[in-house]
């Protein structure tokens, strides 16, 4: 038992390591926040573009979306991180992670919002157009609000899952939580920092998941 | 443009890397063959446990599910792979991957299957029991078949995620496809082998991804 | 004989869906204040004709004049025109994410650019006319079918259209809810509204219509006052249809 405590909950190490874990937590929060904003906005923009521009954008967009849904994010991270310097583009690892995860989230978000848009019954836009609302007004005031209500629960789950992928940053040296933790493990030869890292993730994501559940129940709303 | 092709779509390098990458693909498929059935089975157990009348069991399983929802899969993998040796357990990368993914997949499949079971009307349960079927027979022959069908899009979608997750095994030096491709990259100083791996992942998962879209759009209408 | 100044004047209207011709040259004029009833078997093209009037369907040929404007002209402001032709749908099509008041005020604010307070005043008056001012804060899901359809009528009439198009307004309603919607239409008629109605409510047609138009297979077979169509139809197909629905 003592040995267990010594290698997993070592008080001295906790005192020595927590600033590093904390700085990792800050980096994780920063990337996560940036990814959520850019990914969701880009995904929404793409879905609206597909709605308005119609068929000619449909195919290339579908290919983009499917590509980022089918290829593992770690593959994309390594591809961009090691590939771009070879063609003369140097991006810091932080930016690579941000870029890749934003594109992945955008792909999923586009798909989910699009599914919401086409699920809104045609009679809705017909009724709106019959009162003289323009195509854009119909989209903004009538179709999109209904589509988003359908989209929010799956979108929340997907956003949380992709935000957790910030941990992939450790592979390319982004100093986020798990990166700080594994570095500390290799210096100390002790597993305590690992548990601290895991604890930091719980600290961060348990409230997020609670929030997700709340959003889901708030939007558990069905079309009549 | 030429530089881009040279660095990302170099057919010569892809050709040279192909045997190594295919070797990795075998391992990737092996991991899938282990973790997908185990995950599904674990998922059924988790789903049934969350509906069990034993309070202790319910609490334990709910804890596991919430823990897995909060922890990134990579973190679970590193915890298992780097943490267990400190308990005196030496484990191979494949064992670590199997344990970590079982925990993660059982939780995610479990949530989906639970939703499926809950979508089956109570009348089905009552009707089956009224014909003399035991509880376990009712679950196996009446509830699960309907429940699983109701959440088929989510099951397929999660399985796509599980296959993508196997790429994390490269982080603990298991020589699956991404590991092999990255090795080829570091030998050739060229990103084309990773593009090759990406294309193979895409070819492998695209039909499933399309299927998920189809199923979801059909369900939304 | 055509009245001198029809509000709506449809000439030679054709509409095809692919190879299927649904409207095969329709001539129909509606005078101000008139209530015209379109009847006929399902698939006869009644609803398509209605939906061509405000170009929810794009006609394949012919012309439509509304209030001196050519509806099918390329450069017409279709949104301004639609605003002046109210439409009521079989399936209500209320916006489920807005209250009854929100449903009525949306076009008032976004198309007519009325300030919120004025839009709400107008909307409340429109809801009052269909007897639903007390439900202004209710969401569609909280209303019965009959109430939803009356809100839809208020939504269209609040824009003060010159013409109202009704596309089977009572077909989706339970029988006991039909009466309230017909009453709202009667009140509208009494207030002088011009109406073009597709419906299977033959008793209502007999009682309220100025003219009944019988369509079959994409053409107008016969038209005249309700006494003629229901009492002494001249055409064989009209007679068959009327005796069928009267049974």
XYZ file of C-alpha atoms in Angstrom, chain B:
221
model
C 2.345 22.566 -57.342
C 5.119 20.190 -58.354
C 6.586 20.443 -54.878
C 3.228 19.526 -53.379
C 2.938 16.453 -55.576
C 6.551 15.510 -54.822
C 6.080 15.798 -51.089
C 2.569 14.435 -50.626
C 1.687 12.286 -53.624
C 5.030 10.806 -54.613
C 4.023 7.552 -56.282
C 7.524 6.129 -56.239
C 7.840 6.559 -52.484
C 4.307 5.295 -51.958
C 5.189 2.195 -53.925
C 8.248 1.571 -51.785
C 6.313 2.154 -48.561
C 3.367 0.019 -49.595
C 4.591 -3.357 -48.249
C 5.412 -1.805 -44.877
C 2.098 0.054 -44.723
C 0.157 -3.085 -45.684
C 1.997 -4.953 -42.953
C 0.728 -2.256 -40.581
C -2.769 -2.555 -42.024
C -2.799 -6.216 -40.991
C -2.117 -5.209 -37.398
C -4.765 -2.482 -37.615
C -7.298 -5.058 -38.776
C -6.176 -7.444 -36.040
C -6.768 -4.743 -33.415
C -10.207 -4.088 -34.909
C -11.033 -7.785 -34.827
C -10.216 -7.808 -31.129
C -11.630 -4.517 -29.883
C -14.885 -4.245 -31.864
C -16.478 -7.548 -30.700
C -15.151 -7.005 -27.190
C -16.496 -3.463 -27.167
C -19.939 -4.555 -28.362
C -20.115 -7.336 -25.801
C -18.905 -4.972 -23.092
C -21.473 -2.456 -24.290
C -24.343 -4.902 -23.880
C -23.103 -5.740 -20.375
C -22.771 -2.046 -19.496
C -26.249 -1.334 -20.861
C -27.802 -4.161 -18.876
C -25.836 -3.182 -15.765
C -27.101 0.416 -15.866
C -30.619 -1.020 -15.744
C -29.806 -3.574 -13.064
C -31.626 -3.611 -9.733
C -28.297 -3.864 -7.884
C -27.506 -0.342 -6.831
C -23.764 -0.949 -6.341
C -23.458 -2.326 -9.855
C -25.340 0.632 -11.317
C -23.111 3.109 -9.508
C -19.895 1.365 -10.623
C -20.963 1.221 -14.249
C -22.205 4.802 -14.309
C -18.854 5.855 -12.851
C -16.996 3.961 -15.572
C -19.130 5.499 -18.306
C -18.705 9.038 -17.006
C -14.965 8.531 -16.508
C -14.604 7.382 -20.107
C -16.733 10.237 -21.387
C -14.451 12.699 -19.614
C -11.037 11.178 -20.376
C -9.576 11.339 -23.895
C -8.965 7.786 -25.198
C -5.276 8.582 -25.640
C -5.046 9.477 -21.959
C -6.694 6.176 -20.979
C -4.227 4.337 -23.196
C -1.213 6.113 -21.707
C -2.549 5.564 -18.184
C -2.829 1.834 -18.838
C 0.430 1.472 -20.735
C 2.607 3.663 -18.521
C 0.715 3.254 -15.279
C 0.332 -0.513 -14.897
C 4.109 -1.195 -14.856
C 4.253 0.871 -11.668
C 1.956 -1.753 -10.155
C 4.478 -4.378 -11.173
C 2.495 -5.483 -14.242
C 4.585 -5.607 -17.402
C 2.244 -5.596 -20.377
C 2.734 -5.603 -24.133
C 1.499 -2.679 -26.270
C -1.246 -4.896 -27.705
C -2.462 -5.824 -24.227
C -2.462 -2.162 -23.217
C -4.416 -1.238 -26.342
C -6.883 -4.054 -25.718
C -7.508 -3.052 -22.102
C -7.737 0.695 -22.754
C -10.009 0.377 -25.773
C -12.203 -2.171 -24.021
C -12.848 0.307 -21.214
C -13.501 3.147 -23.648
C -15.576 1.193 -26.168
C -17.674 -0.640 -23.594
C -18.678 2.745 -22.177
C -19.565 4.297 -25.546
C -21.285 1.253 -27.031
C -22.998 0.826 -23.654
C -24.565 4.292 -23.769
C -25.829 3.668 -27.301
C -27.223 0.231 -26.540
C -28.888 1.544 -23.382
C -30.682 4.175 -25.461
C -31.698 1.408 -27.858
C -33.114 -0.750 -25.087
C -35.005 2.213 -23.668
C -36.529 2.901 -27.077
C -38.361 -0.439 -27.011
C -41.887 0.066 -25.639
C -42.636 -1.524 -22.254
C -45.464 -3.469 -23.873
C -42.894 -5.614 -25.696
C -41.394 -6.692 -22.382
C -44.809 -7.428 -20.919
C -45.970 -9.321 -23.996
C -42.866 -11.514 -24.027
C -43.073 -12.256 -20.311
C -46.771 -13.043 -20.634
C -45.926 -15.820 -23.105
C -43.694 -17.411 -20.471
C -40.283 -16.235 -21.700
C -37.721 -15.767 -18.924
C -36.139 -12.353 -18.378
C -32.895 -13.317 -20.116
C -34.780 -14.860 -23.036
C -36.881 -11.724 -23.344
C -33.775 -9.539 -23.479
C -32.027 -11.778 -25.990
C -34.889 -12.499 -28.386
C -37.255 -9.552 -28.035
C -35.652 -6.449 -26.545
C -32.100 -6.465 -27.954
C -32.996 -7.162 -31.602
C -35.448 -4.243 -31.673
C -33.293 -1.959 -29.547
C -30.147 -2.505 -31.604
C -32.005 -1.871 -34.819
C -33.363 1.402 -33.462
C -29.836 2.698 -32.796
C -28.147 1.191 -35.840
C -26.866 4.542 -37.198
C -25.189 5.292 -33.852
C -23.680 1.809 -33.664
C -22.185 2.098 -37.146
C -20.990 5.623 -36.431
C -19.311 4.542 -33.194
C -17.664 1.598 -34.946
C -16.143 4.046 -37.435
C -14.769 5.958 -34.453
C -13.360 2.740 -32.965
C -11.490 1.920 -36.177
C -10.096 5.470 -36.230
C -9.077 5.077 -32.579
C -6.788 2.169 -33.449
C -4.360 4.735 -34.891
C -3.633 5.798 -31.291
C -1.893 2.452 -30.799
C 1.049 3.959 -32.692
C 1.698 6.174 -29.670
C 2.556 3.087 -27.567
C 4.738 1.738 -30.410
C 2.327 -0.884 -31.642
C 3.233 -1.291 -35.300
C -0.149 -0.707 -36.865
C -0.738 1.225 -40.069
C -0.036 4.749 -38.850
C 3.112 3.607 -37.028
C 4.383 1.890 -40.167
C 3.528 4.855 -42.368
C 5.244 7.259 -39.999
C 8.301 5.013 -39.928
C 8.391 5.110 -43.724
C 8.013 8.875 -43.548
C 10.983 9.265 -41.235
C 13.092 7.030 -43.493
C 12.204 8.843 -46.712
C 11.788 12.390 -45.327
C 8.594 12.530 -47.368
C 4.950 12.703 -46.228
C 3.612 10.487 -49.030
C 3.533 7.289 -46.904
C 1.178 9.023 -44.445
C -0.989 10.167 -47.346
C -1.037 6.536 -48.438
C -2.191 5.466 -44.973
C -4.819 8.216 -44.974
C -6.113 6.988 -48.332
C -6.331 3.421 -47.034
C -8.246 4.587 -43.940
C -10.530 6.556 -46.234
C -11.123 3.589 -48.543
C -11.804 1.413 -45.517
C -14.229 3.758 -43.777
C -15.851 5.773 -46.544
C -18.647 3.270 -47.205
C -19.469 3.220 -43.499
C -19.401 7.020 -43.278
C -21.766 7.300 -46.258
C -24.012 4.658 -44.731
C -24.215 6.639 -41.492
C -25.256 9.770 -43.397
C -27.889 7.813 -45.296
C -29.290 6.233 -42.152
C -29.326 9.528 -40.266
C -30.995 11.450 -43.068
C -33.586 8.714 -43.405
C -34.239 8.837 -39.664
C -34.600 12.626 -39.656
C -37.291 12.646 -42.339
